[in-house]
Coordinates of C-alpha atoms in Angstrom, one line a residue:
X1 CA 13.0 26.8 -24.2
X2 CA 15.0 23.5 -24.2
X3 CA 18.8 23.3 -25.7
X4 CA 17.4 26.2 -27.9
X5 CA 14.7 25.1 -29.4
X6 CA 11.1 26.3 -28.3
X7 CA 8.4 24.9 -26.8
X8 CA 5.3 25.1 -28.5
X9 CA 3.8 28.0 -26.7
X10 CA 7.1 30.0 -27.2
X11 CA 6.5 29.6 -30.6
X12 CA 2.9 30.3 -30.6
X13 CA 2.9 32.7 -28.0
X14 CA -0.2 31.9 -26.6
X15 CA 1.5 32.6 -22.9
X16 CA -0.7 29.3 -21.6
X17 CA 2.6 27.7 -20.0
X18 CA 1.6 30.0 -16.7
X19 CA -1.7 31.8 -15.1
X20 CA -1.3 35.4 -15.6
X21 CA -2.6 38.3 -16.7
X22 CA -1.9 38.1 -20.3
X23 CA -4.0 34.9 -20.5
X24 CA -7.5 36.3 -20.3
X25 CA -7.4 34.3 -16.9
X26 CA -7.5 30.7 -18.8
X27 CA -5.9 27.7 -17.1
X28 CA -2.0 26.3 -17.7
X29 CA -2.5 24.2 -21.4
X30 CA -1.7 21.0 -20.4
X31 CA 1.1 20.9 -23.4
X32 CA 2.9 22.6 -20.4
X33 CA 1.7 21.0 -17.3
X34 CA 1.9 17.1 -18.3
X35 CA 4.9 16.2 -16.4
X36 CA 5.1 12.6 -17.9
X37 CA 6.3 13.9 -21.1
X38 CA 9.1 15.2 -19.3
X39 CA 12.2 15.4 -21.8
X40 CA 11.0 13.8 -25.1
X41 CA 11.9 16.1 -28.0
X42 CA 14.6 17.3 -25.7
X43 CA 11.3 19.6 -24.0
X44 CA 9.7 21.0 -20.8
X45 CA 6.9 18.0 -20.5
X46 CA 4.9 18.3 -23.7
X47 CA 6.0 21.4 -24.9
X48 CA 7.6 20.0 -28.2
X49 CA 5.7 17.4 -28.1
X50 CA 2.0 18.8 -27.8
X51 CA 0.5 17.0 -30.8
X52 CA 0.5 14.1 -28.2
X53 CA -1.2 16.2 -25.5
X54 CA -5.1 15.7 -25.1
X55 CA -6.6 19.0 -24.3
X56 CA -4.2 21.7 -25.8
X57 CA -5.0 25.2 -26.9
X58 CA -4.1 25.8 -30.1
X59 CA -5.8 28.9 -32.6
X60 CA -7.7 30.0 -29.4
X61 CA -9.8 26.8 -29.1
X62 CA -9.1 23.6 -26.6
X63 CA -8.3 20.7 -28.5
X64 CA -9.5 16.8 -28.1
X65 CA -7.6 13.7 -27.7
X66 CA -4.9 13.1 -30.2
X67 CA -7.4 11.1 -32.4
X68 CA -9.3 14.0 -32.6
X69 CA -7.2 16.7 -33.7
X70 CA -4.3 14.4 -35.4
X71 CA -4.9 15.6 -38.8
X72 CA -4.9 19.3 -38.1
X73 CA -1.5 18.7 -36.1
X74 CA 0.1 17.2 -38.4
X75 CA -0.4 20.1 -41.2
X76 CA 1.1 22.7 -37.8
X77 CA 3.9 24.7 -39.1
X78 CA 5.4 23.8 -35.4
X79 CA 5.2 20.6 -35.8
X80 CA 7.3 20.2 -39.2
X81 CA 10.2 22.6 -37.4
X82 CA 10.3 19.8 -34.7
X83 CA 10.3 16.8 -37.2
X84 CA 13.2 18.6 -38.9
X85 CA 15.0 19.3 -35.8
X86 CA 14.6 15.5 -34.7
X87 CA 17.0 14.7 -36.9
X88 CA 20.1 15.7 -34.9
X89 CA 18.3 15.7 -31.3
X90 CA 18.7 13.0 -28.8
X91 CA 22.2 11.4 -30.1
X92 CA 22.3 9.3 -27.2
X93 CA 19.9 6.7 -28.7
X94 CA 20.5 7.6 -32.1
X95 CA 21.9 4.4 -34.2
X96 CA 24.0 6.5 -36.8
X97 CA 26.0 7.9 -34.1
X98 CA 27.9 4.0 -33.8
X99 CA 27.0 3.8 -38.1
X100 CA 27.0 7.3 -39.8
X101 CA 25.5 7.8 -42.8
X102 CA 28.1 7.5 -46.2
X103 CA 30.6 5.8 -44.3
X104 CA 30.6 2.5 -46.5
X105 CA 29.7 0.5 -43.7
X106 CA 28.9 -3.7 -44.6
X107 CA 26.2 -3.7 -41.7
X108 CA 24.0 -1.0 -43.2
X109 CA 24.8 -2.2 -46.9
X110 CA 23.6 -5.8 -46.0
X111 CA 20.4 -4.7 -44.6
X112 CA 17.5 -5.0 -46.1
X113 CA 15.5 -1.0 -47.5
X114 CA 12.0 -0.7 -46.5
X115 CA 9.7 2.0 -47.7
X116 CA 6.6 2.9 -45.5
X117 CA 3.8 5.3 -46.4
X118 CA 2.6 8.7 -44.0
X119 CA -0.1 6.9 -41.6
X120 CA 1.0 2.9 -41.9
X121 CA 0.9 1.3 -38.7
X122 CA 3.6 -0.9 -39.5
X123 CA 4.5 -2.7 -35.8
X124 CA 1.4 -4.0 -33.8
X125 CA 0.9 -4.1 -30.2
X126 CA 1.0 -7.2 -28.9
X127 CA 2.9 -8.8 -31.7
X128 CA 6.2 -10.8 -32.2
X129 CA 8.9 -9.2 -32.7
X130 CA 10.7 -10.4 -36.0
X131 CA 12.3 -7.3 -37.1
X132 CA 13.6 -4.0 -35.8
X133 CA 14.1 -0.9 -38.0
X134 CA 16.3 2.2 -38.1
X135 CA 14.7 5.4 -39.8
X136 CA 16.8 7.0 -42.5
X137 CA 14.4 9.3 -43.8
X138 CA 10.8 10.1 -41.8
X139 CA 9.5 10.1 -38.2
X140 CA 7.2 7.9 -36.1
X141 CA 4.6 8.2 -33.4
X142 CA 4.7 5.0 -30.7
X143 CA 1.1 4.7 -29.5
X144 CA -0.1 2.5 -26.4
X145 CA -3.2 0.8 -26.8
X146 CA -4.8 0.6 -23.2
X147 CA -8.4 -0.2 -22.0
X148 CA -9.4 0.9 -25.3
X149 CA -7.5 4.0 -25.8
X150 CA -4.9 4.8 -27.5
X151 CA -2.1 7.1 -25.3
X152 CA 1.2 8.8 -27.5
X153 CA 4.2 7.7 -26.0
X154 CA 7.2 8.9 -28.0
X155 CA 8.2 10.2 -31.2
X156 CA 11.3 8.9 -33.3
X157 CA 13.1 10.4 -35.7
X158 CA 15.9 10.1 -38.0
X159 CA 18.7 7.7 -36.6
X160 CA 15.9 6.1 -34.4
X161 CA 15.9 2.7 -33.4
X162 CA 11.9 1.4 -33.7
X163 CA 11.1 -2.2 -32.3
X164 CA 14.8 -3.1 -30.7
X165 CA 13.2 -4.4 -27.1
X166 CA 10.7 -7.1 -29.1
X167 CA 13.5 -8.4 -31.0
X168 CA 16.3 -8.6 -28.3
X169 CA 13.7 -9.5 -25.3
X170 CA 11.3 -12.2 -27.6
X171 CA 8.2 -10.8 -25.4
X172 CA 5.2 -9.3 -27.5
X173 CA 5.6 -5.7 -29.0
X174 CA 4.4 -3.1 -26.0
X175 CA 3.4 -0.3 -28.3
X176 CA 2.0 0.3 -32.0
X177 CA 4.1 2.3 -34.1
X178 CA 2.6 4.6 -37.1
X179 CA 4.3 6.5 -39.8
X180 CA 3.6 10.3 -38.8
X181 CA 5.4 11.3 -42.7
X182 CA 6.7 9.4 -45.6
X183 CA 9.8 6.9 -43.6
X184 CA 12.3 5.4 -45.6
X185 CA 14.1 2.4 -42.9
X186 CA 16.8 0.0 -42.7
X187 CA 15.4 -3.6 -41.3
X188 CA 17.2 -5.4 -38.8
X189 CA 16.2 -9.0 -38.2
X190 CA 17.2 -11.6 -35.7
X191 CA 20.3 -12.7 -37.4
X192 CA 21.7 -9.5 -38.1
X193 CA 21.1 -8.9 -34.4
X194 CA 22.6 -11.9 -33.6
X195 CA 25.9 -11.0 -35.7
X196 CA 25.9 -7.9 -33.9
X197 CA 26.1 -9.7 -30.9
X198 CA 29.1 -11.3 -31.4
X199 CA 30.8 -9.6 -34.1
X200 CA 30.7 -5.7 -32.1
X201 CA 30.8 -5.9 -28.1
X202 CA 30.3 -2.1 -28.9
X203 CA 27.5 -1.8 -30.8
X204 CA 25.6 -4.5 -29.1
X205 CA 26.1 -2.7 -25.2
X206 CA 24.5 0.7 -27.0
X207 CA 21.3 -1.7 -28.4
X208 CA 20.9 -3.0 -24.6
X209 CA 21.0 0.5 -23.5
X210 CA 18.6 1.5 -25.8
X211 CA 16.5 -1.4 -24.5
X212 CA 17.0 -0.3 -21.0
X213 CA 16.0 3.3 -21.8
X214 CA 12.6 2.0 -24.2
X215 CA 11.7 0.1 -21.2
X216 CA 11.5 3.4 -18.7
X217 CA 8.6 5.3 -19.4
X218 CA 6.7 8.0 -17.4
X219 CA 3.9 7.6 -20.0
X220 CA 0.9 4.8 -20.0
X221 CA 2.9 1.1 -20.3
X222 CA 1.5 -1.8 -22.3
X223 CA 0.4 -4.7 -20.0
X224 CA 2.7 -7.7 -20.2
X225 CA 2.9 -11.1 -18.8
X226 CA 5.2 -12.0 -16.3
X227 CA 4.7 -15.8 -15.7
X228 CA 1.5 -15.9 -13.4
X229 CA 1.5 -12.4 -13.2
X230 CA 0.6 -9.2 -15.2
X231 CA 2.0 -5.8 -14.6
X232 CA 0.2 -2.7 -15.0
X233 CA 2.1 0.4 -14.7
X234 CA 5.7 1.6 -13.5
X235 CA 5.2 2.8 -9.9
X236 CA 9.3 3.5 -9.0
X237 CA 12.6 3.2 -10.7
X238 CA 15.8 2.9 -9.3
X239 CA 19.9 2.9 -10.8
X240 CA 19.6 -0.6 -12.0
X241 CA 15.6 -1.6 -11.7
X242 CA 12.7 -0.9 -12.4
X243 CA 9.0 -1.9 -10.2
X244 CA 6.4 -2.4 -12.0
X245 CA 2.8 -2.7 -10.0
X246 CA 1.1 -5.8 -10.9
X247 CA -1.7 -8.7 -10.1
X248 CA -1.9 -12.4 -10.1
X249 CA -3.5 -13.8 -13.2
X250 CA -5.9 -16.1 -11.4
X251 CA -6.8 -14.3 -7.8
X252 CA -6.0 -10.8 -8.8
X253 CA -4.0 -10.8 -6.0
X254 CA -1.9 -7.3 -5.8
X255 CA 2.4 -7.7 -6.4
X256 CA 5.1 -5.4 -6.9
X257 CA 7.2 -6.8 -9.7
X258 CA 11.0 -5.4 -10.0
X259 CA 13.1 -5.9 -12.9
X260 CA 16.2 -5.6 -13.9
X261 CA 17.2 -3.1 -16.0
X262 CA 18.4 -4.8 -19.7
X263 CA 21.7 -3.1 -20.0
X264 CA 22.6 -4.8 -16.6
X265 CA 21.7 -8.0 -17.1
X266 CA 24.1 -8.4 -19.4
X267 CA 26.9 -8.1 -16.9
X268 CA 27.4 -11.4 -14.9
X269 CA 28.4 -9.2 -11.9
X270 CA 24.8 -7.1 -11.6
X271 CA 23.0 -10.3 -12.4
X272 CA 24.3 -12.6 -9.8
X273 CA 23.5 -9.7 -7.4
X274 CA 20.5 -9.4 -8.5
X275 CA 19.4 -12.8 -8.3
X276 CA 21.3 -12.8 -4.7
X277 CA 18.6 -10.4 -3.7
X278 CA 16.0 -12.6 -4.9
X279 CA 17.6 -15.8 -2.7
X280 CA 18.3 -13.8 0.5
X281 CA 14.6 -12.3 1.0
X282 CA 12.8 -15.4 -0.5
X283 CA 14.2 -17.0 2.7
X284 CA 13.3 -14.0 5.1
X285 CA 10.0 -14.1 7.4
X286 CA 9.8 -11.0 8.8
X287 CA 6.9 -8.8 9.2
X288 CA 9.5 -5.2 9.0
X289 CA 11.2 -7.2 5.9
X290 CA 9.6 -7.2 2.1
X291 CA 8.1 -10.3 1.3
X292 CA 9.2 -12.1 -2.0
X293 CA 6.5 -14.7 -3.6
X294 CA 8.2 -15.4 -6.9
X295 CA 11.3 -15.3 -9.1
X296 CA 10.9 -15.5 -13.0
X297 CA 14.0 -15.5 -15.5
X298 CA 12.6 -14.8 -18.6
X299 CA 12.6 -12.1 -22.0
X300 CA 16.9 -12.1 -20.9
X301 CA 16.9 -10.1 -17.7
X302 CA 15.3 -11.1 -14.0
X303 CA 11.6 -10.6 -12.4
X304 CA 11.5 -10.6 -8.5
X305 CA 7.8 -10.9 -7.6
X306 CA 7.5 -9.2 -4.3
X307 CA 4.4 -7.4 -2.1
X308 CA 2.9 -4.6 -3.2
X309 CA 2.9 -1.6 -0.7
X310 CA 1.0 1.3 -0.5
X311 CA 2.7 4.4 1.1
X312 CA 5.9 6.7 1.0
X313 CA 9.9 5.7 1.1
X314 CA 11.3 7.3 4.3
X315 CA 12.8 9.8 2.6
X316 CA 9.7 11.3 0.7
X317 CA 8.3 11.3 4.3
X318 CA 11.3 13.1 5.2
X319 CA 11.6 16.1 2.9
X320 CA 7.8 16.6 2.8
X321 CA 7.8 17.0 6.6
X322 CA 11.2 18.5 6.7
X323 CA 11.8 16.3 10.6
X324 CA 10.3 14.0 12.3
X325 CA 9.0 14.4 15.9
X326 CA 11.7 12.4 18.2
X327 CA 8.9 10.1 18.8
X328 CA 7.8 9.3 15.6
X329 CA 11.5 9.2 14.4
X330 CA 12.0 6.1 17.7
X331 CA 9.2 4.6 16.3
X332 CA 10.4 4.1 12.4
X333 CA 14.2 3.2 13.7
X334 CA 13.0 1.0 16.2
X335 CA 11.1 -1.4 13.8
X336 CA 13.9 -1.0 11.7
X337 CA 16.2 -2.1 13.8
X338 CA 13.5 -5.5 14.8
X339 CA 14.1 -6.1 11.2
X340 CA 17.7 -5.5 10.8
X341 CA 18.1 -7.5 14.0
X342 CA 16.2 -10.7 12.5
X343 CA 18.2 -10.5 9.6
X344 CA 21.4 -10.4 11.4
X345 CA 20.8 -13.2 13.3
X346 CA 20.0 -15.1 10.2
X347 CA 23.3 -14.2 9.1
X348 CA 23.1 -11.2 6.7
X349 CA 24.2 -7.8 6.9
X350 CA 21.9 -5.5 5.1
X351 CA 24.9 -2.6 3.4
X352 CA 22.6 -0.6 1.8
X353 CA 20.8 1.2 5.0
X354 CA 19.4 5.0 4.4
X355 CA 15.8 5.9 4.4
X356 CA 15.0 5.5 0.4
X357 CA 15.2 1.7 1.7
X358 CA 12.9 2.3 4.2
X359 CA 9.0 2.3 3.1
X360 CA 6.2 3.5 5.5
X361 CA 2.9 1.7 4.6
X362 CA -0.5 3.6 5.6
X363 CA -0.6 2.2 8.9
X364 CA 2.7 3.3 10.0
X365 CA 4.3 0.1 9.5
X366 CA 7.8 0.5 8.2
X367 CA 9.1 -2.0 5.7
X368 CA 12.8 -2.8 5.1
X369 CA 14.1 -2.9 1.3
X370 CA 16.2 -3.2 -1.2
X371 CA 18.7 -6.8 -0.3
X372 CA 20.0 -5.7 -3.4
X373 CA 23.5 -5.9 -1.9
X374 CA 23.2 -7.9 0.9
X375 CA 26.1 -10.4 1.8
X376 CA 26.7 -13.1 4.6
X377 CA 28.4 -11.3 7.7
X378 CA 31.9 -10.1 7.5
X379 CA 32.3 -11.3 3.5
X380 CA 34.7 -10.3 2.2
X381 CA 32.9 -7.9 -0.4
X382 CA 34.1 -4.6 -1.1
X383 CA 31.7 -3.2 -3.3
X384 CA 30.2 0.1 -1.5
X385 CA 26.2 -0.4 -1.9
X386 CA 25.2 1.8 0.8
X387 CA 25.2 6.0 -0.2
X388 CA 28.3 7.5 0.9
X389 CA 26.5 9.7 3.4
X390 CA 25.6 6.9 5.5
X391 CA 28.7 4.6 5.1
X392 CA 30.7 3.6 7.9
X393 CA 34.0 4.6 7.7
X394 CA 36.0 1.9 8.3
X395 CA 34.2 0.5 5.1
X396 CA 35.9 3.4 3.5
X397 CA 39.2 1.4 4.7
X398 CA 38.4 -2.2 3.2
X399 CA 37.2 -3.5 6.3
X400 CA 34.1 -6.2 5.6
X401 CA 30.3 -5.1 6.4
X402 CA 29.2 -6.6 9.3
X403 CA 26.6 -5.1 12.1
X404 CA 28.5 -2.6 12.9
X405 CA 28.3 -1.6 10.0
X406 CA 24.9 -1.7 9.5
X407 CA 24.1 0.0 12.9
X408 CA 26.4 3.0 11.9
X409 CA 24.2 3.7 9.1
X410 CA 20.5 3.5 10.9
X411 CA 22.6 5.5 13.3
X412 CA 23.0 8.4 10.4
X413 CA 19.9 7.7 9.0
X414 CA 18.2 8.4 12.8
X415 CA 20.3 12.0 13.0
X416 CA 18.8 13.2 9.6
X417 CA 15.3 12.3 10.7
X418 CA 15.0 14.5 13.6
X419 CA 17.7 17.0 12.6
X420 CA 16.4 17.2 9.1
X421 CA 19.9 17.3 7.6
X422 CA 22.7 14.1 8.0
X423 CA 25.7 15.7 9.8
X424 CA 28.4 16.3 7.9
X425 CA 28.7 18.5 5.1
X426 CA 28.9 16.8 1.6
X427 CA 29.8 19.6 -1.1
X428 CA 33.2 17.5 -1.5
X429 CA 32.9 13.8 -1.1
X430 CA 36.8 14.2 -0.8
X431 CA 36.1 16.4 2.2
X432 CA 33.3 13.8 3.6
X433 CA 35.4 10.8 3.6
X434 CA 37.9 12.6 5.4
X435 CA 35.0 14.0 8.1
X436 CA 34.2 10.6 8.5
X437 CA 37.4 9.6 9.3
X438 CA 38.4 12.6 11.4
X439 CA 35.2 13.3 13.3
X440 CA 32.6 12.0 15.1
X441 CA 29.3 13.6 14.8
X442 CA 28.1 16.4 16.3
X443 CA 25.9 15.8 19.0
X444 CA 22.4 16.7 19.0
X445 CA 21.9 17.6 23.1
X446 CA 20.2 20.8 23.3
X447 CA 20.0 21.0 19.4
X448 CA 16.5 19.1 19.2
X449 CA 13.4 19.7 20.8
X450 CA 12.0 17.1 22.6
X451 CA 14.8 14.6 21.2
X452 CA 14.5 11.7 24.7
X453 CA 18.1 10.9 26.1
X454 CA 17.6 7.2 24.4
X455 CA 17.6 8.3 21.0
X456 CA 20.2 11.0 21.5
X457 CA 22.3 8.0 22.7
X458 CA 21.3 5.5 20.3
X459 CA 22.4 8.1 17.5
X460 CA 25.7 9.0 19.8
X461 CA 26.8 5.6 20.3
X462 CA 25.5 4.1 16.8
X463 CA 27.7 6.5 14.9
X464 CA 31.1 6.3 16.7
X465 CA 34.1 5.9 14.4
X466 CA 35.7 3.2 16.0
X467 CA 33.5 0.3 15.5
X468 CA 34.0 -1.7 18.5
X469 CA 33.1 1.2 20.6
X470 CA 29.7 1.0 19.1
X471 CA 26.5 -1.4 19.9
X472 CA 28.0 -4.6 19.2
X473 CA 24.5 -6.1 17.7
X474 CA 21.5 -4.5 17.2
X475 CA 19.4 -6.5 20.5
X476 CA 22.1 -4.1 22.3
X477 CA 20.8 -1.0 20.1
X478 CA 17.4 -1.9 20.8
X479 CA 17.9 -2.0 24.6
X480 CA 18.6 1.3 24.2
X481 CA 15.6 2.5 22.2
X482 CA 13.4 0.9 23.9
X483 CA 11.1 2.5 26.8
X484 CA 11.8 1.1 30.4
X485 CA 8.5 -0.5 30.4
X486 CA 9.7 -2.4 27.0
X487 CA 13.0 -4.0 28.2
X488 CA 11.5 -6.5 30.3
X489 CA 10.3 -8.4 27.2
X490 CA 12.9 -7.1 24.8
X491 CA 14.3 -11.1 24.7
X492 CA 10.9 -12.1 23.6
X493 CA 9.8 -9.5 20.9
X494 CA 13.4 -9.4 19.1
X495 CA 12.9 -12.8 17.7
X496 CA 9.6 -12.7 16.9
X497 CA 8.4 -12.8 12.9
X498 CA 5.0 -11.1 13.9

């Protein structure tokens, strides 16, 4: 049960949301198990939401695909409690939460009253987007149309916003919409957007949220058209991005495509760092580095066309094996810190060093991430990008990043890899930023099996308070990483792209 209100096997009691006695031995009904309707219909994954579920048990017998059993799911006694409860559920995106109903409002009395008939597909997939609409009376299935099947996104009900992302972005529609009962809507066109715009700072930051939110979607995702690119999927999300996995038009050629998320592109601030991000690793060649291909501005937000890689973030790699052998930990910092110290010397400090910025490809390569708050060295920039866990304390004081900086937080980063915890505790950031201040960190002698005397040091001596009693640039760092039989040619490889 969600907020109160039951999932559909609560209210059917079949007892199919688990394996146990009581269900004859029959598997989980995937109405319970398909985590990518996670939260729709304020649920537990499809739970009030199972119409949309291929597969469910419902009477005793296993249901098709929705196309199949649509009609009887539609008559489901369950089904008509959830419409009605739609009405007040997710407020967040609800429209009459800025424009209530009966409150004499000019907007909604200048917009135009459509009627729409139980079944009417009235928005098209693929389509331009000349109007939006806002339910007042009814509810709505979105469906995706993909390699010839249709897949149930999301349901809207009253106070729903249907179509906003066509009209604000101009980019084709990226899902059909059909009428699930009788809807009575309000039509917003591009002018009345528009006046919104201008005329209610307000009301026009909710409609980009929206837009943000609509674009963010565990379910199947309509292709779209990116320039000379086509993205496929989501495959990772992020505070203000989302990556999309996609190929070259022509070649097929695989990308990663990240975009920015609406409701920040509106703000000059996010935008210019975003694009920043863009600059700085367009004009990086480094094999430990992301590559960038492409940058496209288009549909009001930024595109950064990057490689596609195929592995695990650090720190999925991290909690799945709890540590890292010593050795295996050396490895990933080390070619870390060949990247970090190619960037340096080009000039830019990283500030956003932990090991969800970290990417190990299948061959063990480790790829460094996320520019998104990069600067030039010792700028004057005070915006904290890196997590607080793995700041540097004198950042914590207004001092600029640097590589110090930088070096502080591979060191943390190193000291949760083989300790499987970062070293300070952090139920009170109050009482963190005063650790950090106060204390150096513990040291890991004795506390680590098998942890070699040059990565205890290079964690002891990266993480020192005082700054200028740590390495002073990561070449020094990486003399101390490296084996004895490596620091003969440590001038040589530092510098190297390949």
């Amino acid at each position: 049960m969600a907020n109160g209100k039951l999932n559909c096997w609560e209210y059917k009691k079949c007892a199919r949301e688990k394996i146990d006695q009581n269900t004859g031995g029959l598997s989980v009904c995937p109405a319970a198990s398909d985590a990518s309707f996670d939260g729709i219909n304020s649920g537990h994954n499809g739970g009030r939401f199972c119409w949309a579920v291929a597969g469910t048990c419902c009477a005793g017998k296993v249901q098709g695909t929705y196309a199949q059993k649509r009609e009887s799911c539609m008559d489901c006694d369950f089904y008509k409690i959830v419409c009605a409860e739609e009405g007040t559920a997710n407020l967040r995106t609800k429209f009459l939460r800025f424009v209530p109903l009966g409150c004499g409002s000019s907007f909604l009395r200048d917009m135009t009253v459509r009627h729409i008939k139980k079944g009417e597909r009235f928005i098209n997939q693929g389509d331009r987007g000349e109007a939006s609409y806002i339910i007042q009376r009814g509810s709505a299935l979105l469906l995706v149309e993909k390699e010839g099947e249709f897949h149930p996104v999301d349901h809207r009900g009253e106070g729903d916003i249907l179509g906003m992302s066509a009209l604000f972005t101009g980019e084709p529609r990226q899902a059909h919409v059909e009428a699930e009962s009788n809807m009575v809507v309000w039509v917003i066109n591009k002018t009345t957007l528009d006046d919104i715009s201008v005329n209610d700072p307000d009301l026009s930051e909710f409609l980009t949220e929206i837009v943000a939110d609509r674009f963010d979607s565990k379910r199947p995702v309509a292709e779209r058209t990116i320039g000379k690119y086509i993205t496929t999927g989501i495959i990772g999300r992020g505070g203000y991005s989302i990556v999309y996995k996609g190929v070259h038009q022509n070649s097929g050629f695989p990308v990663a495509v990240k975009m920015m998320r609406h409701d920040l592109s509106m703000k000059p601030e996010f935008f210019s760092s975003f694009r920043n991000e863009a600059k700085i690793i367009s004009n990086l060649n480094h094999r430990g580095i992301v590559r960038v291909y492409d940058v496209e501005e288009r549909f009001k937000t930024l595109f950064i066309i990057m490689e596609h890689l195929e592995g695990e973030s650090l720190n999925d790699m991290r909690k799945r094996l709890n540590t890292l052998s010593p050795d295996l930990a050396a490895n990933v910092i080390t070619q870390v810190g060949h990247a970090l110290y190619y960037a340096h010397k080009q000039g830019i400090v990283h500030r956003d060093i932990n090991p969800d910025n970290m990417f190990i490809q299948k061959n063990r390569r480790v790829k460094l991430l996320d520019f998104g708050v990069a600067c030039p060295i010792s700028t004057d920039d005070y915006q904290f990008g890196c997590a607080m866990s793995y700041l540097a304390p004198e950042l914590l004081d207004g001092a600029p990043a640097d590589q110090q900086s930088d070096i502080y937080s591979l060191g943390i980063t190193a000291y949760e890899l083989v300790a499987g915890k970062r070293p300070y505790p952090e139920e009170s950031v109050a009482n963190l930023i005063k650790m950090k201040r106060s204390m150096d960190i513990p040291d890991l002698s004795g506390k680590v099996p098998g942890l070699t005397e040059n990565l205890r040091r290079f964690i002891s001596k990266s993480c020192v308070r005082d700054p200028h009693k740590r390495y002073q640039d990561m070449g020094q760092a990486l003399g101390d990483l490296l084996s004895p039989q490596d620091k003969s040619d440590i001038s040589s490889r530092l510098g190297k792209n390949t």
